[in-house]
Amino acid sequence: MMHLVIAMFLIAAGASLVACLAVVLVLRLRNERQARRARAARAALATPARLDAVLGPLTGRSFELRLPATTVGSVGGNHIVVPDSAVSRLHSLIRRTPAGLELSDLGATNGVWVNGERLRDALLLVPGDRLRVGESEFVFAIGRPPADENLGSSSP
């Protein structure tokens, strides 16, 4: 419904019908993408979740996300300690919400990157998301890691 209101406004403002349809299509696709992401995030709550380190000093390790809140940073006291000089002492937070596991940047100097884009606002994680903190990269996954990956596993 909102898409139609926007299209009518654009037509009234003098925009062409093609331009209005393009705007409506883009908004609709974005809403559908957000809805799919929200459904996937809620589904991830039903199974064990983890971060798999794929780049950086923790490569090959898996970190289960069982706590209500998991902190990531470069110093002891964090649930996931990343020995990387580009990682802030208290870099990011992953917390369980009714909607899913939500990632937040805690004001890190180098920021938190998800799928190649800098995180500006809290984001619900979905399986396959690639998180970058400093020079380290993790993949968000659900389920327990296979036995051969579990050797370096850490449980916050």
Coordinates of N, CA and C in Angstrom, one line a residue:
M1 N 0.8 -1.2 0.0 CA 0.0 0.0 0.0 C 0.9 1.3 0.0
M2 N 1.9 1.2 0.9 CA 2.8 2.4 0.9 C 3.5 2.7 -0.4
H3 N 3.8 1.6 -1.1 CA 4.4 1.8 -2.4 C 3.5 2.5 -3.4
L4 N 2.2 2.3 -3.3 CA 1.3 3.0 -4.2 C 1.2 4.4 -3.9
V5 N 1.2 4.7 -2.6 CA 1.2 6.1 -2.1 C 2.4 6.9 -2.6
I6 N 3.6 6.2 -2.5 CA 4.8 6.9 -3.0 C 4.8 7.1 -4.5
A7 N 4.3 6.1 -5.3 CA 4.2 6.2 -6.7 C 3.2 7.3 -7.1
M8 N 2.1 7.5 -6.4 CA 1.1 8.5 -6.7 C 1.7 9.9 -6.4
F9 N 2.5 10.0 -5.3 CA 3.2 11.2 -5.0 C 4.2 11.6 -6.1
L10 N 4.9 10.6 -6.5 CA 6.0 10.9 -7.6 C 5.3 11.4 -8.9
I11 N 4.2 10.7 -9.2 CA 3.5 11.1 -10.5 C 3.0 12.5 -10.3
A12 N 2.4 12.8 -9.2 CA 1.9 14.2 -8.9 C 3.0 15.2 -9.0
A13 N 4.2 14.8 -8.6 CA 5.3 15.7 -8.6 C 5.9 15.9 -10.0
G14 N 5.4 15.1 -10.9 CA 5.9 15.2 -12.3 C 6.9 14.2 -12.8
A15 N 7.1 13.1 -12.0 CA 8.0 12.1 -12.4 C 7.2 11.2 -13.4
S16 N 8.0 10.6 -14.3 CA 7.4 9.7 -15.3 C 6.9 8.4 -14.7
L17 N 6.0 7.8 -15.4 CA 5.4 6.5 -14.9 C 6.5 5.5 -14.7
V18 N 7.4 5.4 -15.7 CA 8.5 4.4 -15.6 C 9.4 4.7 -14.4
A19 N 9.7 5.9 -14.1 CA 10.5 6.2 -12.9 C 9.7 5.8 -11.7
C20 N 8.4 6.1 -11.6 CA 7.6 5.7 -10.5 C 7.6 4.2 -10.3
L21 N 7.4 3.5 -11.4 CA 7.4 2.0 -11.3 C 8.8 1.5 -10.8
A22 N 9.8 2.1 -11.3 CA 11.2 1.6 -10.9 C 11.4 1.8 -9.4
V23 N 10.9 3.0 -8.8 CA 11.0 3.3 -7.4 C 10.2 2.2 -6.6
V24 N 9.0 2.0 -7.1 CA 8.1 1.0 -6.4 C 8.8 -0.4 -6.4
L25 N 9.4 -0.8 -7.5 CA 10.0 -2.1 -7.6 C 11.2 -2.2 -6.7
V26 N 12.0 -1.2 -6.6 CA 13.2 -1.2 -5.7 C 12.7 -1.3 -4.3
L27 N 11.7 -0.5 -3.9 CA 11.2 -0.5 -2.5 C 10.7 -1.9 -2.2
R28 N 9.9 -2.4 -3.1 CA 9.3 -3.8 -2.8 C 10.4 -4.8 -2.7
L29 N 11.4 -4.8 -3.5 CA 12.5 -5.8 -3.4 C 13.2 -5.6 -2.1
R30 N 13.5 -4.4 -1.7 CA 14.2 -4.2 -0.5 C 13.4 -4.7 0.7
N31 N 12.1 -4.5 0.7 CA 11.2 -5.0 1.8 C 11.2 -6.5 1.8
E32 N 11.1 -7.1 0.6 CA 11.1 -8.6 0.5 C 12.4 -9.1 1.1
R33 N 13.6 -8.5 0.7 CA 14.9 -8.9 1.2 C 14.9 -8.8 2.7
Q34 N 14.4 -7.7 3.3 CA 14.4 -7.5 4.7 C 13.5 -8.6 5.4
A35 N 12.4 -8.9 4.8 CA 11.5 -9.9 5.4 C 12.2 -11.3 5.4
R36 N 12.9 -11.6 4.3 CA 13.6 -12.9 4.2 C 14.7 -13.0 5.2
R37 N 15.4 -11.9 5.4 CA 16.5 -11.8 6.4 C 15.9 -12.0 7.8
A38 N 14.8 -11.3 8.1 CA 14.2 -11.5 9.4 C 13.7 -12.9 9.7
R39 N 13.1 -13.6 8.7 CA 12.7 -14.9 8.9 C 13.9 -15.8 9.1
A40 N 14.9 -15.6 8.4 CA 16.2 -16.5 8.6 C 16.8 -16.2 9.9
A41 N 16.8 -15.0 10.4 CA 17.3 -14.6 11.7 C 16.5 -15.3 12.8
R42 N 15.2 -15.3 12.7 CA 14.4 -16.0 13.7 C 14.6 -17.5 13.7
A43 N 14.8 -18.1 12.5 CA 15.0 -19.5 12.4 C 16.3 -19.9 13.1
A44 N 17.3 -19.0 13.0 CA 18.6 -19.3 13.6 C 18.6 -19.4 15.1
L45 N 17.6 -18.8 15.7 CA 17.5 -18.9 17.2 C 17.2 -20.3 17.6
A46 N 16.5 -21.1 16.8 CA 16.1 -22.4 17.2 C 17.2 -23.5 17.2
T47 N 18.4 -23.1 16.7 CA 19.5 -24.1 16.7 C 20.7 -23.4 17.2
P48 N 21.7 -24.2 17.6 CA 22.9 -23.6 18.1 C 23.6 -22.8 17.0
A49 N 24.1 -21.6 17.4 CA 24.7 -20.7 16.5 C 26.2 -20.6 16.8
R50 N 27.0 -20.2 15.8 CA 28.4 -20.1 16.1 C 29.1 -19.1 15.1
L51 N 30.3 -18.6 15.4 CA 31.1 -17.9 14.5 C 32.3 -18.8 14.2
D52 N 32.5 -19.0 12.9 CA 33.7 -19.7 12.4 C 34.7 -18.7 11.9
A53 N 35.9 -18.7 12.5 CA 37.0 -17.8 12.1 C 37.6 -18.4 10.8
V54 N 37.6 -17.5 9.8 CA 38.1 -17.9 8.4 C 39.3 -17.1 8.0
L55 N 39.6 -16.0 8.7 CA 40.7 -15.2 8.4 C 41.3 -14.5 9.6
G56 N 42.6 -14.5 9.8 CA 43.2 -13.8 11.0 C 43.8 -14.9 11.9
P57 N 44.2 -14.4 13.1 CA 44.9 -15.3 14.0 C 44.0 -16.4 14.6
L58 N 42.7 -16.4 14.5 CA 41.9 -17.4 15.0 C 41.4 -18.4 14.0
T59 N 41.9 -18.3 12.8 CA 41.4 -19.1 11.6 C 41.3 -20.6 12.1
G60 N 40.2 -21.2 11.7 CA 40.0 -22.6 12.0 C 39.3 -22.9 13.3
R61 N 39.1 -21.8 14.1 CA 38.3 -22.0 15.4 C 36.9 -21.6 15.2
S62 N 36.0 -22.3 16.0 CA 34.6 -22.0 16.1 C 34.2 -21.5 17.5
F63 N 33.4 -20.6 17.5 CA 32.9 -20.0 18.8 C 31.4 -20.1 18.9
E64 N 30.9 -20.9 19.8 CA 29.5 -21.0 20.0 C 28.9 -19.8 20.6
L65 N 27.7 -19.4 20.2 CA 27.1 -18.2 20.7 C 25.9 -18.6 21.5
R66 N 26.2 -19.1 22.8 CA 25.1 -19.6 23.6 C 24.6 -18.6 24.7
L67 N 25.4 -17.6 24.9 CA 25.1 -16.7 26.0 C 24.1 -15.6 25.5
P68 N 23.4 -15.0 26.4 CA 22.4 -13.9 26.0 C 23.2 -12.8 25.3
A69 N 24.4 -12.6 25.6 CA 25.2 -11.5 25.0 C 26.7 -12.0 24.9
T70 N 27.3 -11.8 23.7 CA 28.7 -12.2 23.5 C 29.5 -11.0 23.0
T71 N 30.6 -10.7 23.7 CA 31.4 -9.6 23.3 C 32.6 -10.1 22.6
V72 N 33.0 -9.2 21.6 CA 34.2 -9.5 20.8 C 35.2 -8.3 21.0
G73 N 36.4 -8.6 21.3 CA 37.4 -7.5 21.5 C 38.8 -8.1 21.6
S74 N 39.7 -7.2 21.8 CA 41.1 -7.6 21.8 C 41.7 -7.9 23.1
V75 N 41.0 -7.7 24.2 CA 41.5 -8.0 25.5 C 40.7 -9.0 26.3
G76 N 41.4 -9.6 27.3 CA 40.7 -10.6 28.2 C 39.5 -9.9 28.8
G77 N 38.5 -10.8 29.1 CA 37.2 -10.3 29.6 C 36.2 -10.3 28.5
N78 N 36.6 -10.3 27.3 CA 35.6 -10.5 26.2 C 35.4 -12.0 26.0
H79 N 34.2 -12.4 25.5 CA 33.9 -13.8 25.3 C 34.7 -14.3 24.1
I80 N 35.0 -13.5 23.1 CA 35.8 -13.9 22.0 C 37.0 -12.9 22.0
V81 N 38.2 -13.3 22.3 CA 39.3 -12.4 22.3 C 40.1 -12.6 21.0
V82 N 40.2 -11.5 20.2 CA 40.8 -11.5 18.9 C 42.2 -10.8 19.1
P83 N 43.3 -11.6 19.1 CA 44.6 -11.0 19.2 C 45.0 -10.3 17.9
D84 N 44.5 -9.1 17.6 CA 44.6 -8.4 16.4 C 44.7 -6.9 16.7
S85 N 45.8 -6.3 16.3 CA 46.0 -4.9 16.7 C 45.0 -3.9 16.1
A86 N 44.3 -4.4 15.1 CA 43.2 -3.5 14.5 C 41.9 -3.7 15.1
V87 N 41.8 -4.6 16.2 CA 40.5 -4.8 16.9 C 40.5 -4.0 18.2
S88 N 39.5 -3.3 18.4 CA 39.3 -2.5 19.6 C 39.2 -3.4 20.9
R89 N 39.5 -2.8 22.0 CA 39.4 -3.6 23.3 C 38.0 -4.2 23.4
L90 N 37.0 -3.4 23.2 CA 35.6 -3.8 23.2 C 35.0 -3.5 21.9
H91 N 35.0 -4.4 20.9 CA 34.8 -4.1 19.5 C 33.3 -4.2 19.1
S92 N 32.7 -5.4 19.4 CA 31.3 -5.6 19.0 C 30.6 -6.5 20.0
L93 N 29.3 -6.5 19.8 CA 28.4 -7.3 20.7 C 27.4 -8.1 19.9
I94 N 27.2 -9.3 20.2 CA 26.2 -10.1 19.6 C 25.2 -10.5 20.7
R95 N 24.0 -10.1 20.6 CA 23.0 -10.5 21.6 C 21.8 -11.2 21.1
R96 N 21.3 -12.0 21.9 CA 20.0 -12.7 21.6 C 18.8 -11.8 21.8
T97 N 18.0 -11.7 20.8 CA 16.7 -10.9 20.9 C 15.6 -11.8 20.5
P98 N 14.4 -11.5 20.7 CA 13.3 -12.3 20.2 C 13.3 -12.5 18.7
A99 N 13.9 -11.5 18.0 CA 13.9 -11.5 16.6 C 15.1 -12.3 16.0
G100 N 16.1 -12.6 16.8 CA 17.3 -13.3 16.3 C 18.5 -12.8 17.0
L101 N 19.7 -13.2 16.5 CA 21.0 -12.8 17.0 C 21.3 -11.5 16.4
E102 N 21.6 -10.4 17.2 CA 21.8 -9.1 16.7 C 23.2 -8.6 16.9
L103 N 23.8 -8.2 15.9 CA 25.2 -7.7 15.9 C 25.2 -6.2 16.0
S104 N 26.1 -5.6 17.0 CA 26.2 -4.2 17.1 C 27.7 -3.8 17.2
D105 N 28.0 -2.7 16.6 CA 29.4 -2.1 16.7 C 29.4 -1.3 18.0
L106 N 30.4 -1.5 18.9 CA 30.4 -0.8 20.1 C 31.3 0.4 20.1
G107 N 31.4 1.0 18.9 CA 32.2 2.3 18.7 C 33.6 2.0 18.3
A108 N 33.8 0.8 17.7 CA 35.2 0.4 17.4 C 35.8 1.4 16.3
T109 N 37.0 1.8 16.5 CA 37.7 2.7 15.6 C 37.6 2.2 14.2
N110 N 37.9 0.9 13.9 CA 37.9 0.4 12.6 C 36.6 -0.2 12.1
G111 N 35.6 -0.1 13.0 CA 34.3 -0.5 12.7 C 34.1 -2.1 12.6
V112 N 32.9 -2.4 12.3 CA 32.5 -3.8 12.1 C 31.9 -3.9 10.7
W113 N 32.4 -4.8 9.9 CA 31.9 -5.0 8.5 C 31.1 -6.3 8.4
V114 N 30.0 -6.2 7.7 CA 29.2 -7.4 7.4 C 29.0 -7.5 5.9
N115 N 29.4 -8.6 5.4 CA 29.3 -8.9 3.9 C 29.8 -7.7 3.1
G116 N 30.9 -7.2 3.6 CA 31.6 -6.1 2.8 C 31.1 -4.7 3.0
E117 N 30.1 -4.5 3.9 CA 29.6 -3.2 4.2 C 29.7 -2.9 5.6
R118 N 30.1 -1.6 5.9 CA 30.3 -1.2 7.3 C 29.0 -1.2 8.0
L119 N 29.0 -1.7 9.2 CA 27.8 -1.8 10.0 C 27.5 -0.4 10.6
R120 N 26.3 0.1 10.3 CA 26.0 1.5 10.9 C 25.0 1.3 12.0
D121 N 24.0 0.4 11.9 CA 23.0 0.1 12.9 C 23.1 -1.4 13.3
A122 N 22.5 -1.7 14.4 CA 22.4 -3.1 14.8 C 21.8 -3.9 13.6
L123 N 22.3 -5.2 13.4 CA 21.8 -6.0 12.3 C 21.5 -7.4 12.8
L124 N 20.4 -8.0 12.4 CA 20.1 -9.4 12.7 C 21.0 -10.3 11.8
L125 N 21.7 -11.2 12.4 CA 22.6 -12.1 11.6 C 21.8 -13.2 11.0
V126 N 22.2 -13.6 9.8 CA 21.6 -14.8 9.2 C 22.8 -15.7 8.7
P127 N 22.5 -17.0 8.7 CA 23.6 -17.9 8.3 C 24.3 -17.5 7.0
G128 N 25.6 -17.6 7.0 CA 26.4 -17.2 5.9 C 26.9 -15.8 5.9
D129 N 26.4 -14.9 6.9 CA 26.9 -13.6 7.0 C 28.4 -13.6 7.3
R130 N 29.2 -12.7 6.7 CA 30.6 -12.7 6.9 C 30.9 -11.4 7.7
L131 N 31.4 -11.6 8.9 CA 31.7 -10.5 9.8 C 33.2 -10.2 9.8
R132 N 33.6 -8.9 9.7 CA 35.0 -8.6 9.7 C 35.2 -7.6 10.9
V133 N 36.2 -7.9 11.8 CA 36.6 -7.0 12.8 C 38.2 -7.0 12.7
G134 N 38.7 -5.8 12.5 CA 40.1 -5.6 12.2 C 40.5 -6.4 11.0
E135 N 41.5 -7.2 11.1 CA 42.0 -8.1 10.0 C 41.4 -9.5 10.1
S136 N 40.5 -9.7 11.0 CA 39.9 -11.0 11.2 C 38.5 -11.1 10.6
E137 N 38.2 -12.3 10.1 CA 36.9 -12.5 9.5 C 36.3 -13.8 10.0
F138 N 35.0 -13.7 10.3 CA 34.2 -14.8 10.8 C 33.0 -15.0 9.9
V139 N 32.5 -16.3 9.9 CA 31.3 -16.6 9.2 C 30.3 -17.0 10.2
F140 N 29.1 -16.4 10.2 CA 28.0 -16.8 11.1 C 27.4 -18.1 10.6
A141 N 27.2 -19.1 11.4 CA 26.7 -20.4 11.0 C 25.8 -20.9 12.1
I142 N 24.9 -21.8 11.7 CA 24.0 -22.5 12.7 C 24.4 -24.0 12.7
G143 N 24.1 -24.6 13.9 CA 24.4 -26.0 14.0 C 25.8 -26.2 14.7
R144 N 26.1 -27.3 15.1 CA 27.4 -27.6 15.7 C 28.4 -27.8 14.6
P145 N 29.7 -27.4 14.9 CA 30.7 -27.6 13.8 C 31.0 -29.1 13.7
P146 N 31.3 -29.6 12.5 CA 31.7 -31.0 12.3 C 32.9 -31.3 13.3
A147 N 33.0 -32.6 13.7 CA 33.9 -33.0 14.7 C 35.3 -32.6 14.4
D148 N 35.8 -32.6 13.2 CA 37.2 -32.3 12.9 C 37.4 -30.8 13.0
E149 N 36.4 -29.9 12.9 CA 36.5 -28.5 13.2 C 36.5 -28.2 14.6
N150 N 35.9 -29.0 15.4 CA 35.6 -28.8 16.8 C 36.9 -28.8 17.7
L151 N 38.0 -29.2 17.2 CA 39.3 -29.3 17.9 C 39.7 -28.0 18.5
G152 N 39.6 -26.9 17.7 CA 40.0 -25.6 18.2 C 38.8 -24.8 18.7
S153 N 37.7 -25.5 19.0 CA 36.5 -24.8 19.4 C 36.6 -24.1 20.7
S154 N 35.9 -23.0 20.9 CA 35.9 -22.3 22.1 C 34.4 -22.0 22.4
S155 N 34.0 -22.1 23.6 CA 32.6 -21.8 23.9 C 32.6 -20.6 24.9
P156 N 32.1 -19.4 24.4 CA 32.0 -18.3 25.3 C 31.0 -18.5 26.4

